[in-house]
CSV table of C-alpha atoms and ligand atoms in Angstrom, one decimal:
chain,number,residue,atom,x,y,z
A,1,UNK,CA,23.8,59.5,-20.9
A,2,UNK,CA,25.1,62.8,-22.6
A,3,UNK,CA,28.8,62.9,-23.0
A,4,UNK,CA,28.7,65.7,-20.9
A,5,UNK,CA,27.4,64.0,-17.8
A,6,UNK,CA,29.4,61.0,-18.6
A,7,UNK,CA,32.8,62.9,-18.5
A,8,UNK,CA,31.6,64.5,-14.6
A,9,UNK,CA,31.0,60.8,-13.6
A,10,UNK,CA,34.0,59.7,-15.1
A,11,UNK,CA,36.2,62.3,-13.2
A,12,UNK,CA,34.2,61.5,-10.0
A,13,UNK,CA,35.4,57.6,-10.1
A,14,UNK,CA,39.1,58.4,-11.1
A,15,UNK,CA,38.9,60.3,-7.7
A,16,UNK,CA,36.5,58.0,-5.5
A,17,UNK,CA,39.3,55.2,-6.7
A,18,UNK,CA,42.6,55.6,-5.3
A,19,UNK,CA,43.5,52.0,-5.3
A,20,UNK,CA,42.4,48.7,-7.0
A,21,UNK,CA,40.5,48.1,-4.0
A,22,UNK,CA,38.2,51.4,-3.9
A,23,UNK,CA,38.0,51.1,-7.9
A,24,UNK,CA,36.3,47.8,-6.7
A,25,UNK,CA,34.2,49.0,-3.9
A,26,UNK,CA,32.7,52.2,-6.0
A,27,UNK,CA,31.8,49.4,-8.9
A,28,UNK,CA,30.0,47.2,-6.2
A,29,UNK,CA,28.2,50.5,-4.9
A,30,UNK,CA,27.1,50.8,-8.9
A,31,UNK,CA,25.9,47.3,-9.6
A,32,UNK,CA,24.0,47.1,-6.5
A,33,UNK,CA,22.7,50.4,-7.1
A,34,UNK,CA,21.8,49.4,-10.5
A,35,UNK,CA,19.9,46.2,-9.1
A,36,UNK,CA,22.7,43.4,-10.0
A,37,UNK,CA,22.5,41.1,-6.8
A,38,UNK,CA,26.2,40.1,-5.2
A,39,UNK,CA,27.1,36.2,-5.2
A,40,UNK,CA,30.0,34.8,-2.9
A,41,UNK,CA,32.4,32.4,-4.5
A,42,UNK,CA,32.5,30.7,-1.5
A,43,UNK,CA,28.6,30.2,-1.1
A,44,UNK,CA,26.5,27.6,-3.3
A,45,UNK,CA,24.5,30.0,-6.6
A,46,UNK,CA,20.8,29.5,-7.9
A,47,UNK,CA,21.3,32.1,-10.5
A,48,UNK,CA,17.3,33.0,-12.0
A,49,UNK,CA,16.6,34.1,-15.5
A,50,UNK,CA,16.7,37.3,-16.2
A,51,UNK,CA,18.6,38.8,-13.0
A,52,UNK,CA,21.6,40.7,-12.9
A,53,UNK,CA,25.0,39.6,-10.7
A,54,UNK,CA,28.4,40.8,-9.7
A,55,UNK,CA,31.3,39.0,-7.9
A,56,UNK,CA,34.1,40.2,-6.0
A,57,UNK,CA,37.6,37.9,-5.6
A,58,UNK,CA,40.1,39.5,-3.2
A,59,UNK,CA,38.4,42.9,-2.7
A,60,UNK,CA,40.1,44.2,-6.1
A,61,UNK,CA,39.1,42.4,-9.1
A,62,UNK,CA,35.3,42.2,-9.7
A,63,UNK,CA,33.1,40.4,-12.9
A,64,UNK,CA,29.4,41.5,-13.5
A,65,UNK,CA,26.7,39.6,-15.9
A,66,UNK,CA,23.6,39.6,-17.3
A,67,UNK,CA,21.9,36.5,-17.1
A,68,UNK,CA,18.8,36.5,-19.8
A,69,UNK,CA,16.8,33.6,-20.7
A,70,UNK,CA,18.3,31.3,-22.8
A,71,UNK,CA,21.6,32.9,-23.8
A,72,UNK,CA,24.2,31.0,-25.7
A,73,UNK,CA,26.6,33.9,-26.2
A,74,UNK,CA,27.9,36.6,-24.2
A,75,UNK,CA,29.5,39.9,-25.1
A,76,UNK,CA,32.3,40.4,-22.2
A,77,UNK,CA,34.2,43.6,-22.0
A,78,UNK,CA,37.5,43.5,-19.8
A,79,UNK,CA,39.9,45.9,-18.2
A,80,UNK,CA,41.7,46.4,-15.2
A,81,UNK,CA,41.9,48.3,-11.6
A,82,UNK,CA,45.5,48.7,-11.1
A,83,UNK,CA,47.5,51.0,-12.2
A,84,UNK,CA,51.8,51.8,-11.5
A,85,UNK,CA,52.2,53.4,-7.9
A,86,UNK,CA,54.4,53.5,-5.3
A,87,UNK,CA,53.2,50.8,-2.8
A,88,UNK,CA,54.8,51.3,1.3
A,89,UNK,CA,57.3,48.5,2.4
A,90,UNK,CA,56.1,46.8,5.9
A,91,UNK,CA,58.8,48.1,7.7
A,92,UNK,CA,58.2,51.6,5.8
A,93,UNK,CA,59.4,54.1,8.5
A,94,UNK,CA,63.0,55.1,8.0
A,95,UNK,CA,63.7,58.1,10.8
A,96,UNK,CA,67.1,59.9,9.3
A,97,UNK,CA,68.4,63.5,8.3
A,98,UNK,CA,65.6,65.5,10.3
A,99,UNK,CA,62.8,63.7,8.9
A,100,UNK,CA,60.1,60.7,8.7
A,101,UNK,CA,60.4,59.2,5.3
A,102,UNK,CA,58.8,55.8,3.9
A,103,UNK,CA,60.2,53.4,1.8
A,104,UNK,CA,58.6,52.3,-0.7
A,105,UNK,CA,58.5,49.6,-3.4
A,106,UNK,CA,57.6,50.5,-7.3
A,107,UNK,CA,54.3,48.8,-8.4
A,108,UNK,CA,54.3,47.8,-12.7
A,109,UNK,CA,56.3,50.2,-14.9
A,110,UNK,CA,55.7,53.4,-13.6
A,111,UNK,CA,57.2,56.9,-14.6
A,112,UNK,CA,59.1,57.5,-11.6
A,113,UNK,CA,60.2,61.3,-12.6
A,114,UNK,CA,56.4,62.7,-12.0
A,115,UNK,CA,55.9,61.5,-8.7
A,116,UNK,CA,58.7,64.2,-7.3
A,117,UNK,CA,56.7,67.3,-6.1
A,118,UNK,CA,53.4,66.2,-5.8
A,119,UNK,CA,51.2,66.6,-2.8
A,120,UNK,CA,51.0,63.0,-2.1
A,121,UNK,CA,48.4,60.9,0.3
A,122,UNK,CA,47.9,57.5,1.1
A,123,UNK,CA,45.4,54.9,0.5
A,124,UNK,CA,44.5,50.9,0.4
A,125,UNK,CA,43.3,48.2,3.0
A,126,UNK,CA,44.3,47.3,6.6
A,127,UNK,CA,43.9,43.9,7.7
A,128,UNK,CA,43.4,44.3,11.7
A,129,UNK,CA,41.9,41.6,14.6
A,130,UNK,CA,39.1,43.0,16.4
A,131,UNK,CA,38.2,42.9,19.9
A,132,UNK,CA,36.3,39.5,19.6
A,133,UNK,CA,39.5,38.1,17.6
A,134,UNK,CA,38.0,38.1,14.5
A,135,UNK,CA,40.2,39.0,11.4
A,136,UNK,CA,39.0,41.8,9.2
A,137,UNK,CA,40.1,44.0,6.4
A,138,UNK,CA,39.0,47.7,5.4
A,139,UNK,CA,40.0,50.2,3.0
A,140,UNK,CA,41.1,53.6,4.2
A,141,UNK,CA,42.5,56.8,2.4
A,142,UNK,CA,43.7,59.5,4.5
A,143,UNK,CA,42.7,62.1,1.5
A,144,UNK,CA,44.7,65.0,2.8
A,145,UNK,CA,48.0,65.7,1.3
A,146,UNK,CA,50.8,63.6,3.5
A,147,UNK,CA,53.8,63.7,2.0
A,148,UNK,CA,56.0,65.1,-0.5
A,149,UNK,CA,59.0,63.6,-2.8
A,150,UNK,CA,61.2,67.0,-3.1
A,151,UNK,CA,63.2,67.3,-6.3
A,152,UNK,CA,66.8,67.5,-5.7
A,153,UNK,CA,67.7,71.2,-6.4
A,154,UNK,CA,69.5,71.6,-10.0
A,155,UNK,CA,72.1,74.0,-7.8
A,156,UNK,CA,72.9,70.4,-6.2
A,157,UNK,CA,72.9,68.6,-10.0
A,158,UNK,CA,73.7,70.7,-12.6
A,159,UNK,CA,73.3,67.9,-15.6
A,160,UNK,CA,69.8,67.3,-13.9
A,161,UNK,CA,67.9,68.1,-17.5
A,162,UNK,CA,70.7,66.2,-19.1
A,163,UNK,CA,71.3,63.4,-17.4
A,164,UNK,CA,69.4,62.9,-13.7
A,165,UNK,CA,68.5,59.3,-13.7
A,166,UNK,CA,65.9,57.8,-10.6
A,167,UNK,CA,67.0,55.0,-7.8
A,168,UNK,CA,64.0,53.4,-7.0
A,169,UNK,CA,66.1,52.4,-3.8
A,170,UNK,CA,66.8,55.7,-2.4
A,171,UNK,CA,65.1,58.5,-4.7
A,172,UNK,CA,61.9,58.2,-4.3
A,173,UNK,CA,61.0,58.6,-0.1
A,174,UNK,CA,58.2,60.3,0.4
A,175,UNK,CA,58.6,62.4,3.3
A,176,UNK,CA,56.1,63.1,5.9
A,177,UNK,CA,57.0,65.0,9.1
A,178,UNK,CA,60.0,66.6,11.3
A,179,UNK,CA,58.1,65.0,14.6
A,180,UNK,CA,60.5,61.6,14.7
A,181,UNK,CA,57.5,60.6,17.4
A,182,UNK,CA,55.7,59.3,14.5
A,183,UNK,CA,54.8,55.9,14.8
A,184,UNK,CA,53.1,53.6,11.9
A,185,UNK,CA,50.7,51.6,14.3
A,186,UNK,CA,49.2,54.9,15.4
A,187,UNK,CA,48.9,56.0,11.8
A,188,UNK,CA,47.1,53.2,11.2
A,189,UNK,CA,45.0,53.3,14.3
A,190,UNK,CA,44.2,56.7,13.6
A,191,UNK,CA,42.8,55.6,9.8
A,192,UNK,CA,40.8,53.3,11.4
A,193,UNK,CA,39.7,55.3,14.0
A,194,UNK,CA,38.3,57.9,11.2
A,195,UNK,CA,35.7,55.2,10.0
A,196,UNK,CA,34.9,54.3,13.7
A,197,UNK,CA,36.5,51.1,13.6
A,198,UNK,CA,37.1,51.6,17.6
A,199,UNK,CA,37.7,48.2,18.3
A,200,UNK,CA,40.9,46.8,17.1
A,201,UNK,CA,43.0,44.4,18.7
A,202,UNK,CA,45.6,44.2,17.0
A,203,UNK,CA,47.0,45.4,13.0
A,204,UNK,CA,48.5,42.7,11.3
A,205,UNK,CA,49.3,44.0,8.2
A,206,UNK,CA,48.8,46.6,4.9
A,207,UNK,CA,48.5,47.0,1.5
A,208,UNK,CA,48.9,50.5,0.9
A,209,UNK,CA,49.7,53.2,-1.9
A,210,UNK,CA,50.8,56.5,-2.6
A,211,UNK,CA,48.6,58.6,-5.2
A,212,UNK,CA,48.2,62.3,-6.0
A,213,UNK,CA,45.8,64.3,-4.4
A,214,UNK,CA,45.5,66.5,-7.4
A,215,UNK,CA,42.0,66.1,-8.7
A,216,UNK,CA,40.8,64.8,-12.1
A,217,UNK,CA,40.5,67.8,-14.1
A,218,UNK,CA,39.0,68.6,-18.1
A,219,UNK,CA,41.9,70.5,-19.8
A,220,UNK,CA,41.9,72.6,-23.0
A,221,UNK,CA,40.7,75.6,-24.6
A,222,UNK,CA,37.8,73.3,-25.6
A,223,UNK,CA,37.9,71.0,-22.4
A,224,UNK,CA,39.4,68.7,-25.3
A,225,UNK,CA,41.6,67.4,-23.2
A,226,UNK,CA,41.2,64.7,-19.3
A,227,UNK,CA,44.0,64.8,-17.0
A,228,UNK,CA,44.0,62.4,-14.1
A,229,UNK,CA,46.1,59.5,-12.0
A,230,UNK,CA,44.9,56.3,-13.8
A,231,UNK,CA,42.9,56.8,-16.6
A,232,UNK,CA,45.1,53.5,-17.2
A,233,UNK,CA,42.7,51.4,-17.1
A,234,UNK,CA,40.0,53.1,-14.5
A,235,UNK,CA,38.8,54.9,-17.9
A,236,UNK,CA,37.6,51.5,-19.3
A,237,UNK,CA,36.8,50.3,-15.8
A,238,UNK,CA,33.8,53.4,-16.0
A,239,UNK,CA,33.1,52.4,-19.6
A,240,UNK,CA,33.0,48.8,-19.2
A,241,UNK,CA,30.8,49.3,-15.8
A,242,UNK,CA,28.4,52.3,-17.4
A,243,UNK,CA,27.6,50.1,-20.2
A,244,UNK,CA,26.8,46.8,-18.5
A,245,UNK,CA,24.2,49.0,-16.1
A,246,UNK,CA,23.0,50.8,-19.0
A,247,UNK,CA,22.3,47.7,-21.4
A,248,UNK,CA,18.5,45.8,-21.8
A,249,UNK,CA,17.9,42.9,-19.6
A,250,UNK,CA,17.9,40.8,-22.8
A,251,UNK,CA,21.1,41.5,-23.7
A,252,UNK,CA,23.4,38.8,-22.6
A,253,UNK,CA,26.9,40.7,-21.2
A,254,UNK,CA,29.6,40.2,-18.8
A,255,UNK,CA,32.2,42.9,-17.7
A,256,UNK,CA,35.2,41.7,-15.5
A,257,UNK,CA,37.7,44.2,-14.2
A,258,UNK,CA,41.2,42.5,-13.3
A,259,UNK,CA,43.6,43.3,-10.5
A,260,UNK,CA,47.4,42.9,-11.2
A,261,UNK,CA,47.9,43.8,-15.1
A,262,UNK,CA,50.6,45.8,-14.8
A,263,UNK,CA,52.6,43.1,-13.0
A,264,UNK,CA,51.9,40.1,-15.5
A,265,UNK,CA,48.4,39.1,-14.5
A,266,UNK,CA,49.3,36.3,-12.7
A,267,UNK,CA,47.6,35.6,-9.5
A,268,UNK,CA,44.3,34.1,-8.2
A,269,UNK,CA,42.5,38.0,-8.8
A,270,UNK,CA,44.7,38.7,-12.2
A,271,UNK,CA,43.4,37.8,-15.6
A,272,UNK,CA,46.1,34.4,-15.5
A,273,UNK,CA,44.0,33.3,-12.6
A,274,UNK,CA,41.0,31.3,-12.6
A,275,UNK,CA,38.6,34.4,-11.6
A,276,UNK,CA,36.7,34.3,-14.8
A,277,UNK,CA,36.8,30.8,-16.2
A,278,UNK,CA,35.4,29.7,-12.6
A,279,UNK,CA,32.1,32.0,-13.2
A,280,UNK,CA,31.8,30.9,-16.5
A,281,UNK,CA,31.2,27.7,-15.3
A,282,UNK,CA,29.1,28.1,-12.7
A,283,UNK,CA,27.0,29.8,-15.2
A,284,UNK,CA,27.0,27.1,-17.9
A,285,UNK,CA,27.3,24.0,-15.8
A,286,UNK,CA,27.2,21.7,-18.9
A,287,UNK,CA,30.6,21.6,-20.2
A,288,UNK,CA,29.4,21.2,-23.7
A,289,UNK,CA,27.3,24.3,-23.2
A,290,UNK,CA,30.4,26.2,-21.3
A,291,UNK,CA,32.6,25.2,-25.0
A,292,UNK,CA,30.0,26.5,-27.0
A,293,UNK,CA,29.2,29.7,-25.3
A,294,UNK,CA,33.0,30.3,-25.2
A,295,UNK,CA,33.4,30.0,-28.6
A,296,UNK,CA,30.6,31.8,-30.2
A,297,UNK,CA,31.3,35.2,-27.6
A,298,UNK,CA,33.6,38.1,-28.2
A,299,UNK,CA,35.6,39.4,-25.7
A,300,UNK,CA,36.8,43.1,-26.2
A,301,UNK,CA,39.6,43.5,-24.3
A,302,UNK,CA,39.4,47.5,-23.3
A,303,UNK,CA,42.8,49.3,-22.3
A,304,UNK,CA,44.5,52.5,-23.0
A,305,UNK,CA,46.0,53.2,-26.6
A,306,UNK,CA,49.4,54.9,-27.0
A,307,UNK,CA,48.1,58.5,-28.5
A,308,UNK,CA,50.9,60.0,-31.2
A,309,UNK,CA,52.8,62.5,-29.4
A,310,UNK,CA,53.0,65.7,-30.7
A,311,UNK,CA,56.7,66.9,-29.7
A,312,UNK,CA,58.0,63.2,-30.4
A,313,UNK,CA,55.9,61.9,-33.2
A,314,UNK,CA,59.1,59.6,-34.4
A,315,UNK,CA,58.3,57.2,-31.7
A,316,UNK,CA,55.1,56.1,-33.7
A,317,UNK,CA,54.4,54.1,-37.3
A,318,UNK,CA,52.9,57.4,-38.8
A,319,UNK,CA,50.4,55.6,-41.0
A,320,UNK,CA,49.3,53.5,-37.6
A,321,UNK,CA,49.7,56.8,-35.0
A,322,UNK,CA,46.2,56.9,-33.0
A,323,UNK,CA,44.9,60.9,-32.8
A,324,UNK,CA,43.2,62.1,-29.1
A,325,UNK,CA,39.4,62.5,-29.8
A,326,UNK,CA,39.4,60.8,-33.3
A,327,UNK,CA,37.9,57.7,-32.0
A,328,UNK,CA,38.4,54.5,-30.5
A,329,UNK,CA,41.8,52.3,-31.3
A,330,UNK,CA,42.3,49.3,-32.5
A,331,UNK,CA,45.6,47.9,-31.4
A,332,UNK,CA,47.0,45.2,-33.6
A,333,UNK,CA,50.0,43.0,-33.0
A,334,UNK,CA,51.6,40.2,-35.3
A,335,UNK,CA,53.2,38.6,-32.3
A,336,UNK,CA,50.0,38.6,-30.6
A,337,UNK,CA,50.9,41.0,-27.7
A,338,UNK,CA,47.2,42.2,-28.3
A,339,UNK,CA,44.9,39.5,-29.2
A,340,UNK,CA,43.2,41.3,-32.4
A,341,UNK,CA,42.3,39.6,-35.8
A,342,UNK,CA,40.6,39.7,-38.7
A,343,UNK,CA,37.4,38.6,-37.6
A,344,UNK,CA,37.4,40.0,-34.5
A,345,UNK,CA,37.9,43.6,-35.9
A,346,UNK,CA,35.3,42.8,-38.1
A,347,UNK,CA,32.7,42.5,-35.4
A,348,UNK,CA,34.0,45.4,-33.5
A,349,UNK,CA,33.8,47.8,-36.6
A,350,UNK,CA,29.9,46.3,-36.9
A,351,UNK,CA,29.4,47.6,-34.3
A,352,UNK,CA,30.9,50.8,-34.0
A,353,UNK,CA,29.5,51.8,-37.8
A,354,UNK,CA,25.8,51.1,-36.3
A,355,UNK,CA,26.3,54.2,-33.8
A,356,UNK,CA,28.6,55.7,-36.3
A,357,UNK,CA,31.2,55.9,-34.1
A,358,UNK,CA,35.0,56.4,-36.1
A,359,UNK,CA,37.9,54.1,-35.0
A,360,UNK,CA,41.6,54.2,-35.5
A,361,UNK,CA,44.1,51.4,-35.7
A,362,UNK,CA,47.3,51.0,-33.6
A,363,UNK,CA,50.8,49.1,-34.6
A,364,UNK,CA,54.1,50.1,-32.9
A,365,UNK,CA,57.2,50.7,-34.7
A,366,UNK,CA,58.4,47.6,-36.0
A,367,UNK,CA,61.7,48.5,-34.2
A,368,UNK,CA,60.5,49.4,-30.9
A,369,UNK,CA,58.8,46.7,-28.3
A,370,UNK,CA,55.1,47.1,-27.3
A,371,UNK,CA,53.0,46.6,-23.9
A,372,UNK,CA,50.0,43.3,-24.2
A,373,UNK,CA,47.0,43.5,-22.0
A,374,UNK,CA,44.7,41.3,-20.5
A,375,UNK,CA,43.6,40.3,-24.1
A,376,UNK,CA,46.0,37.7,-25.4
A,377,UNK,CA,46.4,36.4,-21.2
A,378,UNK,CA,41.9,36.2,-21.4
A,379,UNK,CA,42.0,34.5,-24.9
A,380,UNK,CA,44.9,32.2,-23.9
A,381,UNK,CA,43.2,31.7,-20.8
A,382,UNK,CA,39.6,30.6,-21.8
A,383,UNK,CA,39.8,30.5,-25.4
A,384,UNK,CA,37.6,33.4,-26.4
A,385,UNK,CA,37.6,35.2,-29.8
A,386,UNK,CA,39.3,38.2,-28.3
A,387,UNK,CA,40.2,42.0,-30.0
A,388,UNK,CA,42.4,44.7,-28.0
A,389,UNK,CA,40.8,48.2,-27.9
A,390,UNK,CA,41.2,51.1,-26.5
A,391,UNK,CA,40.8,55.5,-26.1
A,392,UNK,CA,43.9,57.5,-27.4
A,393,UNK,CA,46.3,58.6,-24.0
A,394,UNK,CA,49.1,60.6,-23.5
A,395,UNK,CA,51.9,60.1,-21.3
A,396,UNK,CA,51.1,56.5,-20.2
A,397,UNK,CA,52.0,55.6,-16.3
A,398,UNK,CA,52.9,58.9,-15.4
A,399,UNK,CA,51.4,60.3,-12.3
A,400,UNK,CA,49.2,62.9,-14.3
A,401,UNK,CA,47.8,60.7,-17.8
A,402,UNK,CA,46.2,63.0,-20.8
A,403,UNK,CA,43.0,61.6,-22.7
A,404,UNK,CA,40.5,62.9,-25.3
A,405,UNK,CA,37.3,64.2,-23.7
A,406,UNK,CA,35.5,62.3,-26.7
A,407,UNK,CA,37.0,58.9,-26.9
A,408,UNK,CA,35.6,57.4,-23.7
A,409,UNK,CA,31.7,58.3,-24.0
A,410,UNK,CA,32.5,57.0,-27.9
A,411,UNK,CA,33.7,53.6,-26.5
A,412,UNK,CA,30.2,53.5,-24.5
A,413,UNK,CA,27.8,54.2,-27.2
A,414,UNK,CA,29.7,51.8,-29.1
A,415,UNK,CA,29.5,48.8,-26.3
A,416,UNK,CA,25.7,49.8,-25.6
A,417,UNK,CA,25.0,49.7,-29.2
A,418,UNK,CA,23.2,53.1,-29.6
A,419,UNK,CA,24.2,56.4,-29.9
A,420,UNK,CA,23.6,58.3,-26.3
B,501,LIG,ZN1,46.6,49.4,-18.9
């Protein structure tokens, strides 16, 4: 696929994916698409040679595989669908000072001071009974523009460019009418009503999230430049998910996309759960098979690289400062936040040098602390050979994230092992 049709795909996703649960649903519309057949953790699997699969666990974490003839190693590629957000409390409707407002609890380590001013909707899944009493979940997102976190005016704060720090308590309402007849239920009902789900009983609870309803956009005199809500990690999400559709059946690969990085990874659907190594198993039933398939695979471990910033370049090691559209990072880690070695680069730069694809390396300041990703959690987890990759970004959990227009489709070439 030419880079040019990658990057229009890429900016559709970031869109179509609001939450880790639509990330999730959009893949599963891919595999299936791309002929991988769904299996149900909770159903019995006769996996045949040569077939494709994918797997969902809670709706927002998702593996797919290749499954050819005889295969005794796999190449898995890993990411995640969640990304920092504002997430609505249960009891989100506070009625005060002339207006609806929601409270809201801050998901991961988010930049809070983006989020003020933007035309803000409202997306995730609704757990409801229906009519016949049967408990069911759906994903709604109201895509219009909701509600709005207005800036305090600096006439009100004077050291506001100075000083103006963010309570996650009480800053950061969104507002989203003068009508104090607003009731959440309705909302809700309303949602639901927009998909035709007519008959519910009763809801009995949400998982929902703010996002911006600005659109993924190219940016740049040359289009160098792609701004968008979570390119951290849905970036490597459409990588990881392009390339496992775009591979030869012989090729033996696996791609799992994680829910709950930015909150530690631990939970049934996060990369500390059991998600992966249960699959695993279930495809190499022989434990002495499972051990040896672990051990000879390589796990790249695909997540966004801290690009040097070019009004605040101190904050990087300048001989280890990652350049936006000069290739794809390694990031490298004595105290094993990221889960790269020797060997491991080794077999990643084998492969990047047969599309001739450039790389970069990453190491923070020795003086400053540094994120991890599902890498070290995967490698602890299962005991695969792992190495930490990723594409060059800007402005990291912000609402509005900057990448290269380059990096991404370089990363693809790379994990489909021909240039494109
Ligand atoms: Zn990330």
């Amino acid at each position: 696929m030419q880079k040019e049709d990658f990057n229009e795909g890429l900016l559709g996703f970031l869109d179509a994916s609001p939450t880790p649960f639509h990330a999730t649903q959009n893949m599963a519309a891919m595999f299936t698409n791309a002929g991988f057949v769904e299996l149900d953790e909770k159903e019995s699997w006769q996996l045949e040679e040569d077939k494709r699969y994918f797997v969902k666990r809670n709706d927002s974490s998702i593996v797919a595989f290749t499954y050819p003839k005889g295969a005794k190693e796999y190449l898995m590629v890993g990411a995640h669908t969640d990304s920092p957000n504002l997430k609505l409390k249960p009891n989100a409707v506070i009625k005060e000072h002339g207006v609806v407002k929601f409270g809201v609890e801050s998901y991961g380590g988010l930049l809070l001071n983006p989020w003020f001013d933007r035309d803000l909707s409202i997306a995730g899944k609704v757990t409801y009974k229906d009519a016949k009493g049967n408990i069911k979940s759906t994903l709604i997102d109201a895509q219009k523009p909701l509600a709005i976190i207005p800036s305090l005016a600096i006439h009100l704060d004077s050291n506001a460019n100075k000083e103006r720090s963010v309570n996650k308590q009480t800053d950061i309402c969104p507002i989203l009418t003068t009508n104090d007849d607003f009731e959440f239920d309705s909302f809700l009902r309303w949602q639901l009503h927009k998909k035709e789900i007519l008959d519910v009983d009763e809801i009995y609870a949400s998982e929902l999230s703010f996002y911006d309803t600005q659109k993924a956009s190219c940016v740049g005199l040359h289009d160098d430049f792609i701004a968008s809500a979570r390119l951290d990690n849905l970036l490597s999400c459409y990588v990881g998910m392009l390339s496992i559709c775009s591979v030869e059946d012989d090729r033996a690969m696996l791609f799992i996309a994680s829910d709950h990085e930015e909150v530690g990874s631990q939970s049934a659907q996060g990369a500390g759960g059991s998600f992966l190594e249960n699959i695993l198993h279930r495809i190499f039933e022989d434990y002495e098979e499972y051990v040896q398939m672990v051990r000879s695979s390589l796990m790249i471990s695909a997540d966004n690289a801290h690009a040097i910033h070019p009004n605040y370049p101190s904050k990087h090691d300048s001989k280890h400062a990652p350049y936006i559209n000069a290739g794809v990072v390694l990031k490298i880690n004595a105290n094993q936040r990221y889960a790269t070695s020797s060997e491991t680069t080794a077999k990643f730069l084998e492969m990047a040098n047969k599309v001739g694809a450039k790389t970069q390396q990453f190491v923070t300041r020795s003086d400053m602390g540094c994120g991890s990703t599902i890498g070290p959690i995967t490698a602890t987890r299962i005991g695969v050979d792992t190495i930490d990759i990723g594409i060059p970004t800007y402005a990291m959990h912000s609402i509005r994230e900057v990448c290269g227009s380059d990096d991404a489709h370089t990363l693809y070439e790379i994990l489909v092992g021909c240039k494109l």
